[in-house]
Coordinates of C-alpha atoms in Angstrom, one line a residue:
M1 CA 100.9 86.1 93.5
D2 CA 101.9 87.9 97.2
A3 CA 102.5 85.6 99.5
L4 CA 103.0 86.1 103.5
R5 CA 106.3 85.2 105.5
E6 CA 107.2 85.6 109.1
D7 CA 110.7 86.1 110.1
E8 CA 111.4 85.1 113.8
I9 CA 113.4 88.5 115.2
L10 CA 115.7 90.0 118.1
R11 CA 114.2 93.3 119.0
S12 CA 116.7 96.3 120.2
N13 CA 115.2 95.2 123.8
G14 CA 116.6 91.8 123.3
K15 CA 113.3 90.2 123.4
R16 CA 112.6 88.0 120.5
G17 CA 109.9 88.8 118.1
I18 CA 107.6 88.0 114.7
Y19 CA 107.9 90.2 111.8
G20 CA 105.7 89.8 109.0
V21 CA 106.2 90.0 105.3
V22 CA 104.3 90.7 102.5
E23 CA 105.8 89.5 99.4
K24 CA 104.8 91.0 96.3
E25 CA 105.4 91.0 92.6
D26 CA 107.3 93.5 90.9
A27 CA 105.6 97.1 91.2
A28 CA 106.4 100.7 89.7
I29 CA 106.8 103.8 91.7
I30 CA 105.3 106.9 89.9
L31 CA 106.4 110.0 90.2
P32 CA 103.4 112.4 89.6
V33 CA 104.3 116.2 88.8
D34 CA 101.7 119.2 88.0
N35 CA 102.8 122.7 87.2
G36 CA 106.1 121.8 89.3
Q37 CA 104.7 120.4 92.1
V38 CA 105.6 116.4 93.5
W39 CA 102.3 114.9 94.9
L40 CA 102.5 112.1 97.3
V41 CA 100.2 110.1 99.2
E42 CA 99.8 109.4 103.0
Q43 CA 100.2 105.9 104.5
F44 CA 100.2 104.9 107.9
R45 CA 103.0 102.2 108.3
Y46 CA 102.3 99.6 111.4
T47 CA 106.4 99.0 111.4
I48 CA 106.9 102.2 112.2
G49 CA 103.7 103.5 114.0
E50 CA 103.1 106.5 112.2
R51 CA 102.1 107.9 108.9
A52 CA 104.1 108.8 106.3
L53 CA 104.4 110.4 102.9
E54 CA 105.5 108.6 100.2
L55 CA 105.6 108.3 95.8
P56 CA 102.2 106.5 94.7
Q57 CA 102.9 102.6 93.6
A58 CA 101.1 99.8 91.4
A59 CA 101.4 96.7 91.3
G60 CA 100.2 94.0 88.8
R61 CA 100.1 92.6 85.5
W62 CA 100.1 95.0 82.7
R63 CA 101.8 95.8 79.1
L64 CA 103.1 98.8 77.6
R65 CA 101.3 99.7 74.5
S66 CA 103.0 101.6 72.0

């Protein structure tokens, strides 16, 4: 189950703040390759204030099938 945690931090400008962290279950990172090209997803990341290219991720409960 996901849980929210708030950490008290000291910013680089000397001011105190709160940093919210979502603690999640284990996840898998997927490396999608198509004809030698790696596919990425674009996500907005609040912590850096901009969009970032990332590998797709998946979390949850699943079973491997043989």
